Amino acid sequence: MESGEAFASDIRAAVAALTESATALERLLCPLRADGSLSGSDVDPARALADACLDGLADVARLEARAAGLKVRLTAEYVRRAEVLAGPAASAQESTAREMATVAEVAGVLTVSERSAAALISEALSLTTSLPLTLGGLSAGTISWQHARVMVDEAAGLSPTGVAALEAHFLDPDASSPARGCFAGELVPGRLRAKSRTWRERHHPTSIEVRHTRGAADRRVEFHPDRDGMAWLSAYLPAIEAAGIFDRLTSTSRALQGPDEQRTLAQLRADVAATLLLADRSGDPAVAGPGLEGTASTSTIDRAPVPRAQVLVTVPVLSLLGLTDEPAMLDGFGPIPPSTARRLVADGADSFYRVLVDPRDGAPLEIGRTSYRIPKAMRQWLRLRDAKCSFPGCNNSSLDTEADHLLSWVNGGTTGISNLGQPCRKHHRLRHTTAWQPTPATPQKPPEWVSPTGRRYRSEKQDWEPPLWPDSLPELRAASGPTLLEDAAGF
């Protein structure tokens, strides 16, 4: 705990810095004339003001992050001082009552609910005790409060060593194994959550098989009433089954779309799901789609059937052989247990595309050709490289994207992986109807994007990791010869 004088001095300095930053932002708009133009400038006034507004937005975001960092430190320090002032509790009931009083005090000062105040206190204590890099990034304005909350959530349950490694991976560019192409502050919070969850699954001290078994035992369907005569129906399922169900609903709904269909894709998914669940049989041509015949009569007494969905499953070769327990990667979701991936292969789930990865660096084994028409194999390689729409902050999965020549064919562009992107429909249209333009790509990196104002925004890059090599591999290699991995890969 910091000394009172040192803490107060530090807080005064932080407040002064925030005040100075806010004053500087206020001055940003001072040079405006009555007509809205900039005085004393030879540049285009409209362009100069537009650039100043964007710069100001970036400064405001950093200011908000720094203010959030200050709020975290003040909250945590108040809670600790309140405990010291109150002294030891005489009983568990008294301790609980003091915690409630502290939460109520923070809620009253901030004019928020006690639930929100309790969450803030918990997050503040975590940040100030076990997440120094996250708190430092928040206080410096390089990550937002939403980013910091993601790090708190994903650090929960990890050992101190694991928490430090998680922070270093995403927030320390000088770490031994930093995140590749995806520094935390450059990702929208939702994408940081997906990235950090994947990292956590890979490095969690408890095997993903154990955790998956525990989670599968808690599978359930929930019903929550809502307003306007509506309700939410949700299912907590193993990832492969949930992904297969959602993809089947999507593919069936798209088959129903046409010039006379007024329903949106989201509405069609809901209607198809309701019809399939409530109908006596699935043969109704109004809802039947690819692979839906007989769905209602499929027995699920022992286990749910293997979904037939257009989903990529990336499997480390050695994990497929059962030599390691590394998780496989389910496209659009993240890590899944290797036993689940082996089940998909063994049960002949022909619509799940098995992708073996290089044991040396974790990258997928390359596929692709050169032609005007983009072959199916190259489409799969694009999905592996990008995982989703490459536009910054977009979370549309690779199933909702469209292959696009970065340099058009008529202008000399080739159909190679370095000249291909896969934006979603929205951002594909944005590229061809506005001044937003993608940059060249590489076999390992999706294209970046340049805005109409000339600002460059980096796309995410897959955070591949080299698979684990079991200690017994040298003996197995010597016993089985050099074709062991080749046979496993189907070469």
Coordinates of C-alpha atoms in Angstrom, one line a residue:
M1 CA 0.0 0.0 0.0
E2 CA 1.4 3.4 -0.9
S3 CA 2.0 6.0 1.8
G4 CA -0.7 8.6 2.1
E5 CA 1.5 11.5 1.1
A6 CA 3.0 9.7 -1.9
F7 CA -0.4 8.5 -3.1
A8 CA -1.9 12.0 -2.7
S9 CA 0.9 13.6 -4.6
D10 CA 0.7 11.0 -7.4
I11 CA -3.1 11.6 -7.7
R12 CA -2.7 15.4 -7.8
A13 CA -0.2 15.0 -10.6
A14 CA -2.5 12.6 -12.5
V15 CA -5.4 15.0 -12.1
A16 CA -3.3 17.9 -13.3
A17 CA -2.2 16.0 -16.4
L18 CA -5.8 15.1 -17.2
T19 CA -6.9 18.7 -16.7
E20 CA -4.1 19.9 -19.0
S21 CA -5.1 17.4 -21.7
A22 CA -8.8 18.4 -21.5
T23 CA -7.8 22.1 -21.9
A24 CA -5.7 21.2 -24.9
L25 CA -8.7 19.5 -26.4
E26 CA -10.8 22.5 -25.8
R27 CA -8.3 24.7 -27.6
L28 CA -8.6 22.4 -30.6
L29 CA -11.8 24.1 -31.8
C30 CA -10.8 27.7 -30.7
P31 CA -9.4 28.9 -34.1
L32 CA -12.8 28.6 -35.8
R33 CA -14.4 31.6 -37.4
A34 CA -18.1 32.3 -37.3
D35 CA -18.5 30.5 -40.7
G36 CA -16.8 27.3 -39.3
S37 CA -13.6 27.8 -41.3
L38 CA -10.1 27.8 -39.8
S39 CA -8.3 31.1 -39.3
G40 CA -4.6 31.6 -40.1
S41 CA -4.4 28.5 -42.3
D42 CA -3.5 28.1 -46.0
V43 CA -4.8 24.5 -46.2
D44 CA -8.3 23.5 -47.1
P45 CA -10.3 24.6 -44.1
A46 CA -12.8 21.7 -44.3
R47 CA -10.0 19.1 -44.6
A48 CA -8.0 20.7 -41.8
L49 CA -11.1 20.7 -39.5
A50 CA -12.0 17.1 -40.4
D51 CA -8.4 16.0 -39.5
A52 CA -8.5 18.0 -36.3
C53 CA -11.7 16.3 -35.3
L54 CA -10.2 12.8 -35.9
D55 CA -7.1 13.8 -34.0
G56 CA -9.3 15.1 -31.2
L57 CA -11.3 11.9 -31.0
A58 CA -8.1 9.9 -30.6
D59 CA -7.0 12.3 -27.9
V60 CA -10.3 12.0 -26.1
A61 CA -10.1 8.2 -26.2
R62 CA -6.7 8.3 -24.5
L63 CA -8.0 10.9 -22.0
E64 CA -11.0 8.6 -21.1
A65 CA -8.6 5.7 -20.6
R66 CA -6.3 7.7 -18.4
A67 CA -9.3 8.9 -16.4
A68 CA -10.4 5.3 -16.0
G69 CA -7.0 4.3 -14.8
L70 CA -7.2 7.1 -12.2
K71 CA -10.7 5.9 -11.1
V72 CA -9.3 2.4 -10.7
R73 CA -6.5 3.5 -8.4
L74 CA -8.8 5.7 -6.3
T75 CA -11.3 3.0 -5.9
A76 CA -8.8 0.3 -4.9
E77 CA -7.1 2.7 -2.5
Y78 CA -10.4 3.8 -0.9
V79 CA -11.3 0.1 -0.3
R80 CA -8.0 -0.6 1.3
R81 CA -8.1 2.5 3.5
A82 CA -11.7 1.7 4.6
E83 CA -10.5 -1.7 5.7
V84 CA -7.7 -0.2 7.8
L85 CA -9.9 2.4 9.4
A86 CA -12.6 -0.2 10.3
G87 CA -10.1 -2.6 11.9
P88 CA -10.5 -6.3 12.2
A89 CA -14.0 -7.7 11.9
A90 CA -15.4 -9.5 14.9
S91 CA -17.3 -12.0 12.7
A92 CA -18.1 -13.1 9.2
Q93 CA -21.4 -11.2 9.4
E94 CA -19.7 -8.0 10.3
S95 CA -17.2 -8.4 7.5
T96 CA -20.0 -8.9 5.0
A97 CA -21.8 -5.8 6.4
R98 CA -18.6 -3.7 6.0
E99 CA -18.2 -4.8 2.4
M100 CA -21.8 -3.9 1.7
A101 CA -21.2 -0.5 3.3
T102 CA -18.1 0.1 1.2
V103 CA -19.9 -0.8 -2.0
A104 CA -22.8 1.5 -1.1
E105 CA -20.4 4.3 -0.5
V106 CA -18.7 3.9 -3.9
A107 CA -22.1 3.6 -5.6
G108 CA -23.3 6.8 -4.0
V109 CA -20.3 8.8 -5.0
L110 CA -20.4 7.6 -8.6
T111 CA -24.2 7.6 -8.9
V112 CA -24.3 4.0 -10.1
S113 CA -26.0 0.9 -8.9
E114 CA -24.4 -1.2 -6.1
R115 CA -24.0 -4.0 -8.6
S116 CA -21.9 -1.8 -10.9
A117 CA -19.9 -0.5 -7.9
A118 CA -19.2 -4.0 -6.7
A119 CA -17.9 -4.9 -10.1
L120 CA -15.7 -1.8 -10.3
I121 CA -14.2 -2.6 -6.9
S122 CA -13.5 -6.2 -7.9
E123 CA -11.9 -5.1 -11.1
A124 CA -9.9 -2.3 -9.4
L125 CA -8.5 -4.7 -6.8
S126 CA -7.5 -7.2 -9.5
L127 CA -5.8 -4.5 -11.7
T128 CA -3.9 -3.0 -8.8
T129 CA -2.7 -6.3 -7.3
S130 CA -2.0 -8.6 -10.2
L131 CA -2.2 -6.8 -13.5
P132 CA 0.4 -4.1 -13.5
L133 CA 0.9 -4.0 -17.3
T134 CA -2.8 -3.6 -17.9
L135 CA -3.1 -0.9 -15.3
G136 CA -0.1 0.8 -16.8
G137 CA -1.5 0.7 -20.3
L138 CA -4.8 2.1 -19.1
S139 CA -3.2 4.9 -17.1
A140 CA -1.0 5.8 -20.2
G141 CA -4.1 5.7 -22.5
T142 CA -2.8 3.0 -24.8
I143 CA -5.7 0.6 -23.9
S144 CA -9.2 1.4 -23.0
W145 CA -11.3 0.5 -20.0
Q146 CA -13.0 -2.1 -22.0
H147 CA -9.7 -3.7 -22.9
A148 CA -8.7 -3.7 -19.2
R149 CA -11.9 -5.4 -18.2
V150 CA -11.2 -8.1 -20.8
M151 CA -7.8 -8.7 -19.3
V152 CA -9.3 -9.0 -15.8
D153 CA -11.9 -11.5 -17.0
E154 CA -9.4 -13.7 -18.8
A155 CA -6.8 -13.6 -16.0
A156 CA -9.4 -15.0 -13.5
G157 CA -8.5 -18.5 -12.4
L158 CA -4.9 -18.3 -13.7
S159 CA -1.9 -18.6 -11.5
P160 CA 0.3 -15.5 -10.9
T161 CA 2.8 -16.9 -13.4
G162 CA 0.0 -17.4 -15.9
V163 CA -1.4 -13.9 -15.4
A164 CA 2.0 -12.4 -16.0
A165 CA 2.5 -14.5 -19.1
L166 CA -1.0 -13.4 -20.4
E167 CA -0.2 -9.7 -19.8
A168 CA 3.3 -10.0 -21.4
H169 CA 1.9 -11.7 -24.5
F170 CA -0.5 -8.9 -25.3
L171 CA 1.0 -5.8 -23.6
D172 CA 4.8 -6.2 -23.7
P173 CA 6.3 -5.9 -27.2
D174 CA 9.6 -6.9 -25.7
A175 CA 8.3 -10.2 -24.3
S176 CA 9.9 -13.5 -25.4
S177 CA 6.6 -14.4 -27.1
P178 CA 4.6 -11.3 -27.9
A179 CA 1.4 -11.4 -29.8
R180 CA 2.0 -11.2 -33.5
G181 CA 0.3 -8.3 -35.3
C182 CA -2.3 -7.8 -32.6
F183 CA -1.2 -5.5 -29.8
A184 CA -4.1 -5.2 -27.4
G185 CA -4.7 -1.4 -27.9
E186 CA -5.1 -1.9 -31.7
L187 CA -7.9 -4.4 -31.3
V188 CA -11.5 -3.7 -30.6
P189 CA -12.3 -5.1 -27.1
G190 CA -14.4 -8.0 -28.6
R191 CA -11.5 -9.2 -30.7
L192 CA -9.1 -8.9 -27.7
R193 CA -11.5 -11.1 -25.8
A194 CA -11.4 -13.7 -28.5
K195 CA -7.6 -13.5 -28.8
S196 CA -7.0 -13.6 -25.1
R197 CA -9.5 -16.5 -24.6
T198 CA -7.7 -18.5 -27.2
W199 CA -4.3 -17.8 -25.5
R200 CA -5.8 -18.7 -22.1
E201 CA -7.2 -22.0 -23.5
R202 CA -3.8 -22.9 -24.9
H203 CA -1.8 -22.1 -21.8
H204 CA -4.3 -23.0 -19.0
P205 CA -2.7 -25.3 -16.4
T206 CA -5.7 -27.5 -16.4
S207 CA -6.2 -29.6 -19.6
I208 CA -8.8 -28.4 -22.0
E209 CA -10.2 -32.0 -22.0
V210 CA -10.9 -31.7 -18.2
R211 CA -12.5 -28.3 -18.5
H212 CA -14.5 -29.3 -21.5
T213 CA -15.9 -32.4 -19.7
R214 CA -16.8 -30.2 -16.8
G215 CA -18.5 -27.6 -19.1
A216 CA -20.4 -30.3 -21.1
A217 CA -21.9 -31.6 -17.9
D218 CA -23.5 -28.2 -17.5
R219 CA -25.1 -28.1 -20.9
R220 CA -28.7 -26.7 -20.9
V221 CA -31.4 -24.7 -22.6
E222 CA -32.7 -21.5 -21.0
F223 CA -35.8 -19.5 -21.5
H224 CA -35.9 -15.8 -20.6
P225 CA -39.1 -13.7 -21.1
D226 CA -38.7 -10.3 -22.7
R227 CA -40.8 -7.3 -23.5
D228 CA -43.5 -6.9 -26.3
G229 CA -44.6 -10.6 -26.1
M230 CA -41.1 -11.8 -27.0
A231 CA -38.6 -14.1 -25.3
W232 CA -35.0 -15.4 -25.5
L233 CA -34.3 -19.1 -26.0
S234 CA -30.6 -20.0 -25.6
A235 CA -28.7 -23.2 -25.5
Y236 CA -25.3 -23.9 -23.8
L237 CA -23.7 -26.6 -25.9
P238 CA -20.4 -28.0 -26.9
A239 CA -18.8 -25.7 -29.5
I240 CA -18.9 -28.0 -32.4
E241 CA -22.6 -28.7 -32.0
A242 CA -23.4 -25.0 -31.5
A243 CA -21.3 -24.0 -34.6
G244 CA -22.9 -26.8 -36.7
I245 CA -26.4 -25.8 -35.7
F246 CA -25.9 -22.1 -36.4
D247 CA -24.2 -22.8 -39.8
R248 CA -27.1 -25.1 -40.8
L249 CA -29.6 -22.4 -39.9
T250 CA -27.6 -19.9 -41.9
S251 CA -27.2 -22.0 -45.0
T252 CA -30.9 -23.0 -45.0
S253 CA -32.0 -19.4 -44.5
R254 CA -29.8 -18.2 -47.4
A255 CA -31.4 -20.9 -49.6
L256 CA -34.8 -19.3 -48.8
Q257 CA -33.7 -15.8 -49.8
G258 CA -34.9 -14.5 -53.1
P259 CA -36.5 -11.5 -54.8
D260 CA -39.9 -12.3 -53.2
E261 CA -38.6 -13.0 -49.7
Q262 CA -39.0 -10.0 -47.5
R263 CA -37.5 -11.5 -44.3
T264 CA -34.0 -10.7 -43.3
L265 CA -31.4 -13.4 -42.7
A266 CA -31.7 -13.0 -39.0
Q267 CA -35.5 -13.4 -39.2
L268 CA -35.2 -16.4 -41.4
R269 CA -32.8 -18.1 -39.0
A270 CA -35.3 -17.6 -36.2
D271 CA -38.2 -18.9 -38.3
V272 CA -36.3 -21.9 -39.5
A273 CA -35.2 -22.8 -36.0
A274 CA -38.7 -22.5 -34.7
T275 CA -40.2 -24.6 -37.5
L276 CA -37.6 -27.3 -37.1
L277 CA -38.1 -27.5 -33.3
L278 CA -41.9 -27.4 -33.4
A279 CA -42.7 -29.4 -36.5
D280 CA -43.5 -33.1 -36.3
R281 CA -41.1 -33.9 -39.1
S282 CA -38.5 -32.0 -41.0
G283 CA -39.6 -32.8 -44.6
D284 CA -41.6 -29.6 -45.0
P285 CA -40.2 -28.1 -48.3
A286 CA -40.7 -24.6 -46.8
V287 CA -37.9 -25.1 -44.4
A288 CA -35.9 -28.0 -45.6
G289 CA -32.3 -27.2 -46.6
P290 CA -29.0 -28.9 -47.3
G291 CA -28.6 -31.9 -44.9
L292 CA -31.8 -31.2 -43.0
E293 CA -33.7 -34.3 -44.1
G294 CA -34.5 -36.5 -41.2
T295 CA -33.1 -34.2 -38.6
A296 CA -36.2 -34.4 -36.3
S297 CA -36.0 -38.2 -36.2
T298 CA -32.3 -38.4 -35.4
S299 CA -31.7 -40.2 -32.2
T300 CA -29.7 -38.3 -29.5
I301 CA -30.1 -40.7 -26.7
D302 CA -26.3 -41.5 -26.6
R303 CA -24.9 -38.3 -27.9
A304 CA -25.7 -35.6 -30.4
P305 CA -24.9 -36.4 -34.0
V306 CA -21.8 -35.0 -35.6
P307 CA -22.9 -31.7 -37.3
R308 CA -22.4 -31.4 -41.0
A309 CA -21.4 -27.8 -41.2
Q310 CA -19.0 -25.9 -43.4
V311 CA -16.5 -25.3 -40.5
L312 CA -12.7 -25.4 -40.5
V313 CA -11.1 -27.4 -37.7
T314 CA -7.3 -26.8 -37.5
V315 CA -5.7 -29.8 -35.8
P316 CA -2.0 -30.0 -34.8
V317 CA -0.7 -33.2 -36.4
L318 CA 0.8 -34.5 -33.2
S319 CA -2.5 -33.8 -31.4
L320 CA -4.4 -35.7 -34.0
L321 CA -2.1 -38.7 -33.5
G322 CA -2.8 -38.5 -29.7
L323 CA 0.8 -37.7 -28.9
T324 CA -0.1 -34.3 -27.3
D325 CA -3.2 -32.9 -25.7
E326 CA -3.0 -29.5 -27.5
P327 CA -6.4 -28.0 -28.4
A328 CA -7.6 -27.9 -32.0
M329 CA -9.0 -24.6 -33.4
L330 CA -12.6 -24.3 -34.5
D331 CA -13.1 -21.5 -37.0
G332 CA -15.1 -18.7 -35.6
F333 CA -15.0 -20.0 -32.0
G334 CA -11.5 -20.9 -30.8
P335 CA -9.9 -23.8 -29.0
I336 CA -11.7 -27.2 -28.7
P337 CA -10.5 -30.4 -27.0
P338 CA -8.3 -32.6 -29.3
S339 CA -10.6 -35.6 -28.5
T340 CA -13.4 -33.6 -30.1
A341 CA -11.3 -33.0 -33.2
R342 CA -10.3 -36.7 -33.4
R343 CA -14.0 -37.6 -33.2
L344 CA -14.8 -35.3 -36.1
V345 CA -12.1 -37.1 -38.2
A346 CA -13.0 -40.6 -37.0
D347 CA -16.8 -40.1 -37.6
G348 CA -16.3 -38.9 -41.1
A349 CA -17.6 -35.4 -40.6
D350 CA -17.1 -34.5 -44.3
S351 CA -18.3 -30.9 -44.0
F352 CA -15.7 -30.2 -41.3
Y353 CA -12.5 -29.4 -43.1
R354 CA -9.5 -30.9 -41.3
V355 CA -6.5 -28.7 -41.6
L356 CA -3.1 -30.0 -40.4
V357 CA -0.6 -27.5 -39.2
D358 CA 3.2 -27.5 -39.5
P359 CA 4.8 -28.9 -36.4
R360 CA 7.7 -26.4 -36.7
D361 CA 5.8 -23.1 -36.4
G362 CA 2.1 -23.8 -36.1
A363 CA 1.2 -22.3 -39.6
P364 CA -1.2 -24.2 -41.8
L365 CA 0.2 -26.3 -44.6
E366 CA -0.1 -24.1 -47.7
I367 CA -2.6 -24.8 -50.4
G368 CA -3.5 -22.7 -53.5
R369 CA -3.2 -22.2 -57.3
T370 CA -3.0 -19.4 -59.8
S371 CA -6.1 -18.7 -62.0
Y372 CA -8.7 -16.1 -62.4
R373 CA -11.4 -18.3 -60.7
I374 CA -10.6 -18.7 -57.1
P375 CA -10.5 -22.4 -56.3
K376 CA -12.1 -24.0 -53.3
A377 CA -8.7 -24.9 -51.8
M378 CA -7.5 -21.2 -52.0
R379 CA -10.8 -20.1 -50.4
Q380 CA -10.1 -22.4 -47.5
W381 CA -6.5 -21.0 -47.2
L382 CA -7.9 -17.5 -47.1
R383 CA -10.2 -18.5 -44.2
L384 CA -7.2 -19.9 -42.4
R385 CA -5.1 -16.8 -42.9
D386 CA -7.7 -14.2 -42.0
A387 CA -10.2 -16.2 -39.8
K388 CA -12.8 -13.4 -40.4
C389 CA -13.3 -10.2 -42.4
S390 CA -10.0 -8.3 -42.4
F391 CA -11.6 -4.8 -42.0
P392 CA -10.4 -3.3 -38.6
G393 CA -12.8 -4.2 -35.8
C394 CA -15.1 -6.3 -38.0
N395 CA -16.1 -9.7 -36.4
N396 CA -17.9 -11.3 -39.3
S397 CA -16.8 -14.9 -39.6
S398 CA -15.1 -16.3 -42.6
L399 CA -18.4 -18.0 -43.7
D400 CA -19.8 -14.5 -44.3
T401 CA -17.0 -13.2 -46.4
E402 CA -16.4 -12.8 -50.1
A403 CA -13.1 -13.4 -51.9
D404 CA -11.8 -10.2 -53.4
H405 CA -8.8 -9.4 -55.7
L406 CA -6.9 -6.6 -54.0
L407 CA -5.4 -5.5 -57.3
S408 CA -8.2 -6.2 -59.9
W409 CA -7.6 -8.8 -62.5
V410 CA -8.1 -6.3 -65.3
N411 CA -5.4 -4.1 -63.9
G412 CA -2.8 -6.9 -63.8
G413 CA -3.7 -8.5 -60.5
T414 CA -3.2 -12.3 -60.1
T415 CA -5.2 -14.9 -58.3
G416 CA -2.6 -15.5 -55.6
I417 CA -2.9 -15.6 -51.8
S418 CA -1.0 -12.3 -51.6
N419 CA -3.5 -10.6 -53.9
L420 CA -6.6 -11.9 -52.2
G421 CA -8.7 -10.6 -49.3
Q422 CA -12.0 -11.8 -47.9
P423 CA -14.0 -8.8 -46.7
C424 CA -17.6 -9.4 -45.6
R425 CA -20.3 -8.1 -47.9
K426 CA -20.6 -4.8 -46.1
H427 CA -16.9 -4.0 -46.3
H428 CA -16.6 -5.4 -49.8
R429 CA -19.2 -2.9 -50.9
L430 CA -17.4 -0.2 -48.8
R431 CA -14.1 -0.9 -50.7
H432 CA -15.8 -0.5 -54.1
T433 CA -18.0 2.4 -53.4
T434 CA -15.8 4.7 -51.3
A435 CA -12.2 5.7 -51.0
W436 CA -11.4 3.0 -48.4
Q437 CA -8.8 0.7 -49.9
P438 CA -6.9 -2.4 -48.8
T439 CA -3.2 -2.7 -49.0
P440 CA -1.3 -5.7 -50.5
A441 CA -1.4 -8.9 -48.4
T442 CA 1.1 -11.7 -47.8
P443 CA 0.6 -15.5 -47.3
Q444 CA 0.7 -14.9 -43.6
K445 CA -0.9 -11.4 -43.2
P446 CA -4.3 -10.1 -44.4
P447 CA -4.4 -6.7 -46.0
E448 CA -4.3 -3.5 -44.0
W449 CA -6.8 -0.7 -44.8
V450 CA -6.3 2.9 -45.8
S451 CA -9.1 5.4 -45.0
P452 CA -10.2 8.3 -47.2
T453 CA -8.2 10.6 -44.9
G454 CA -5.0 8.6 -45.5
R455 CA -4.9 7.0 -42.1
R456 CA -3.7 3.4 -42.1
Y457 CA -5.4 0.8 -40.0
R458 CA -3.8 -2.6 -39.4
S459 CA -5.7 -5.8 -39.7
E460 CA -5.4 -8.7 -37.3
K461 CA -2.9 -11.4 -37.9
Q462 CA -3.4 -15.0 -36.8
D463 CA -1.5 -15.7 -33.6
W464 CA -0.1 -19.1 -34.5
E465 CA 2.0 -20.9 -32.0
P466 CA 4.3 -23.9 -32.7
P467 CA 2.7 -27.1 -31.5
L468 CA 4.2 -29.0 -28.6
W469 CA 6.7 -31.8 -29.3
P470 CA 6.2 -34.7 -26.9
D471 CA 9.4 -36.1 -25.2
S472 CA 8.8 -39.4 -26.8
L473 CA 8.8 -38.1 -30.4
P474 CA 12.5 -38.8 -31.1
E475 CA 11.9 -42.5 -30.2
L476 CA 8.7 -42.6 -32.2
R477 CA 10.4 -41.0 -35.2
A478 CA 13.3 -43.5 -35.0
A479 CA 10.9 -46.4 -34.7
S480 CA 8.4 -45.4 -37.4
G481 CA 10.7 -43.7 -39.9
P482 CA 10.3 -40.3 -41.5
T483 CA 6.9 -41.0 -43.0
L484 CA 5.1 -40.9 -39.6
L485 CA 3.8 -37.3 -40.0
E486 CA 3.4 -37.7 -43.8
D487 CA 1.1 -40.7 -43.2
A488 CA -0.9 -38.7 -40.6
A489 CA -1.3 -35.8 -42.9
G490 CA -2.6 -38.0 -45.7
F491 CA 0.3 -37.2 -48.1

